Coordinates of C-alpha atoms in Angstrom, one line a residue:
X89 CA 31.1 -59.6 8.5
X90 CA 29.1 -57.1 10.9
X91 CA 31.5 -54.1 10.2
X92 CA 30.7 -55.1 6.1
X93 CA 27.2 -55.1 6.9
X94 CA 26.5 -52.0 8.9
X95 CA 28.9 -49.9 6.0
X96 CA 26.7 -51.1 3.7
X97 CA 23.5 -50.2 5.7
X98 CA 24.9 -46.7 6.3
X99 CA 25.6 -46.4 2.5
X100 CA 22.1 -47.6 1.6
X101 CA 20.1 -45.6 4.2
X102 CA 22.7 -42.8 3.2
X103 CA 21.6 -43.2 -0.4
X104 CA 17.8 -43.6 0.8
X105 CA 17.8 -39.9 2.3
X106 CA 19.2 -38.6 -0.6
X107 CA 16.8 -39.3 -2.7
X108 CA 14.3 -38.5 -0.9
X109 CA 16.2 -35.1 -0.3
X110 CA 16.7 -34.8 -4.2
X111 CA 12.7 -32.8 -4.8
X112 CA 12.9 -30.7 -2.4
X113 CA 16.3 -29.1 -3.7
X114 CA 14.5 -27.2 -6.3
X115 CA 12.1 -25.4 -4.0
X116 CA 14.5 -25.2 -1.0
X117 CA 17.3 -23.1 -3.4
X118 CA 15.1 -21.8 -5.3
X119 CA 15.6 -23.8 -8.5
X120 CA 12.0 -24.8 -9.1
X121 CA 10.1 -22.5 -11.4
X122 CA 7.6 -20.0 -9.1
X123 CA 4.2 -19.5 -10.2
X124 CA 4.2 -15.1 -10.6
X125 CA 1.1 -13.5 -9.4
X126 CA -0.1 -10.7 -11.4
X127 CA -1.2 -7.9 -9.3
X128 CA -3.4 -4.8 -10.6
X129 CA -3.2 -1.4 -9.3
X130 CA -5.1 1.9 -9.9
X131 CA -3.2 5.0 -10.5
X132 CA -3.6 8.4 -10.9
X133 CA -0.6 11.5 -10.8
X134 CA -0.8 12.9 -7.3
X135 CA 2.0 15.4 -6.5
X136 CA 4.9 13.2 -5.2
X137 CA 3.1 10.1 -4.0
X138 CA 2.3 9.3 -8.0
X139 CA 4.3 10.5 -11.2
X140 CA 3.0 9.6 -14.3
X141 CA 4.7 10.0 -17.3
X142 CA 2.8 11.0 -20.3
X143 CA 1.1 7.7 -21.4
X144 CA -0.2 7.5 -17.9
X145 CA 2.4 5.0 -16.7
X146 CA 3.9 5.5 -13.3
X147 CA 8.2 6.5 -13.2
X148 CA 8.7 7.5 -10.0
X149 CA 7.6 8.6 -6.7
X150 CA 7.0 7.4 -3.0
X151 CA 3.7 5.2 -3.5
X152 CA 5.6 3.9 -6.9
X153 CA 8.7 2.9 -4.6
X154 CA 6.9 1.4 -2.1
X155 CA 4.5 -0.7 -4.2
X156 CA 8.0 -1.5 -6.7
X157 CA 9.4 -2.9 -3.3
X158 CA 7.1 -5.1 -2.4
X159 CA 6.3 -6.7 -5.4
X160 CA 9.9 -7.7 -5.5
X161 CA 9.9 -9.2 -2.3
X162 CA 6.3 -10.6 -3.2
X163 CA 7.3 -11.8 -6.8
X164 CA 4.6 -9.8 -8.5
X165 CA 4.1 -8.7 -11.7
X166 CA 2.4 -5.6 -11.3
X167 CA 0.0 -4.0 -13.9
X168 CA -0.8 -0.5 -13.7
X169 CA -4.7 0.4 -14.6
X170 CA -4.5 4.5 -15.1
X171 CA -7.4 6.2 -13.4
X172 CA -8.2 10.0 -13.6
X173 CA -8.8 11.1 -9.7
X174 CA -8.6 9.0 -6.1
X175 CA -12.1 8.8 -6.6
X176 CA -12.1 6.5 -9.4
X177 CA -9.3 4.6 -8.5
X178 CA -11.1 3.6 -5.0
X179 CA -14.1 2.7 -6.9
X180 CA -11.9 -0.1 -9.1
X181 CA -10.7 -1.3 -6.0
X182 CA -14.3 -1.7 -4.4
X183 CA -15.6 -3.4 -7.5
X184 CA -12.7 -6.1 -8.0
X185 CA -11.1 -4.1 -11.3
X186 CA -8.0 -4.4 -9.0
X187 CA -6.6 -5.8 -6.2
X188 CA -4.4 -3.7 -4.4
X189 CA -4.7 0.8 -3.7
X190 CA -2.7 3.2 -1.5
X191 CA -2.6 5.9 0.3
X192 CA -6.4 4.9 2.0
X193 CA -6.8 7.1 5.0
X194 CA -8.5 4.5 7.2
X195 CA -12.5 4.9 8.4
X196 CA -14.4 2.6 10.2
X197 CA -16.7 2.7 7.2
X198 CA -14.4 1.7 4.8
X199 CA -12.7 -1.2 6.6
X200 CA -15.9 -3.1 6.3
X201 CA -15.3 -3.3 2.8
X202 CA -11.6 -2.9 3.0
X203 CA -8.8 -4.8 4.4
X204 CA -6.5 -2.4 5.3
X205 CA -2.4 -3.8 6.6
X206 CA -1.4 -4.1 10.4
X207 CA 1.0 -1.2 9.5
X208 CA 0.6 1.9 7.8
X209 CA 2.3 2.8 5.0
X210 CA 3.1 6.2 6.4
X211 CA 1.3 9.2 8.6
X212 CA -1.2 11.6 7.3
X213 CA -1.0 15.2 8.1
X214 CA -3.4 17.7 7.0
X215 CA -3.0 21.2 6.4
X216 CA -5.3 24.7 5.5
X217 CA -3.3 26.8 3.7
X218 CA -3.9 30.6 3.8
X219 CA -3.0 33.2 0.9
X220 CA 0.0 35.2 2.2
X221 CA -2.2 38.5 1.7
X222 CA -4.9 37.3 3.6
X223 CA -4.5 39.2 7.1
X224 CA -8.1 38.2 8.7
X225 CA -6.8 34.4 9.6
X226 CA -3.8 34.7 12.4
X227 CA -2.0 30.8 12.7
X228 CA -1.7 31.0 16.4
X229 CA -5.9 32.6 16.7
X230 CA -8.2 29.6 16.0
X231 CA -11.2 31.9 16.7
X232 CA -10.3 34.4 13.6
X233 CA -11.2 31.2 10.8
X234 CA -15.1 31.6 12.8
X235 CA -17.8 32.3 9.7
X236 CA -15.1 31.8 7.2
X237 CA -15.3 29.1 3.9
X238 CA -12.9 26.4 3.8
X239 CA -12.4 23.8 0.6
X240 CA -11.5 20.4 0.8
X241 CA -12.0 18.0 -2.1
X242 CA -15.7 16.5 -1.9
X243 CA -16.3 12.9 -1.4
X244 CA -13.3 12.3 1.0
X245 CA -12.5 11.3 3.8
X246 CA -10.7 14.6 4.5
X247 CA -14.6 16.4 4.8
X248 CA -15.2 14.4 7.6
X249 CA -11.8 14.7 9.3
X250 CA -12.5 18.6 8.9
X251 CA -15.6 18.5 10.5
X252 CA -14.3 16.9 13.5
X253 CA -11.3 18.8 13.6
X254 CA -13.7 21.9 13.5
X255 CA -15.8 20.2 16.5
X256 CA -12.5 19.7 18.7
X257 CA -11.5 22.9 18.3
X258 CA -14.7 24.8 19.0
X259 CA -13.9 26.6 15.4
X260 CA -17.4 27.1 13.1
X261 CA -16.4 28.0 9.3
X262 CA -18.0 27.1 5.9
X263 CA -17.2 23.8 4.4
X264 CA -17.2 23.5 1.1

């Protein structure tokens, strides 16, 4: 009588756990329909980090990748919102038109209305490039770029990484 009774204990309690198991299936193997966040990101064609075909929809490149990569792992839908310079697309960002940007060079400044990751999403290196003609500028003589103009894109954060660069170096030259 006690061995019918604790069989049918087991069974029940058995049966009890089950069902109790039986909603969290869906969600634990992934049966249960997920609610897709749509996600919206400025673009503009930029060498390799952007390519843009020609209806302004990114194809390919390394930002494209990246961005494709974690929206899979994310399970974004990811809409695209074409912007004509780095400029603009940073100004979306700042007033809510989107939600996500790469490829921010990080600034004190900018973090306070920015949250940049934990990780980057690569190094920056920066580069003055020299016509091959141009004799008066020696790559191993800092000194001969003294009272010379240099141009960097105006309104980024390049101009101020310049200016430092210029200080560290004890090198004086024309920014524009």
């Amino acid at each position: 009588h006690w061995k019918s009774y604790g069989i049918r204990f087991l069974r029940t309690a058995m049966l009890f756990c089950m069902t109790m198991l039986l909603p969290l299936s869906g969600s634990l193997f992934g049966t249960e329909k997920s609610v897709r966040k749509t996600v919206r990101i400025p673009v503009f064609a930029y060498d390799r980090m952007m390519i843009l075909d020609e209806d302004n929809n990114p194809v390919s490149s390394y930002a494209y990748e990246y961005i494709q990569t974690i929206g899979a792992y994310a399970g974004w839908d990811i809409e695209y919102i074409p912007c004509e310079s780095f400029s603009e697309c940073l100004n979306k960002l700042i007033a809510g038109e989107a939600d996500l940007f790469y490829e921010i060079s990080y600034s004190a400044e900018r973090a306070k209305i920015i949250l940049f990751p934990d990780e980057p999403m690569g190094h920056e290196f920066y580069y003055l490039y020299v016509l091959n003609g141009n004799t008066s500028i020696a790559p191993d003589d800092l000194e001969s770029m003294n009272g010379k103009t240099v141009g960097v894109t105006s309104g980024t954060i390049q101009v101020g990484l310049l200016k430092q660069w210029s200080e560290k170096k004890n090198v004086s030259f024309k920014i524009v």
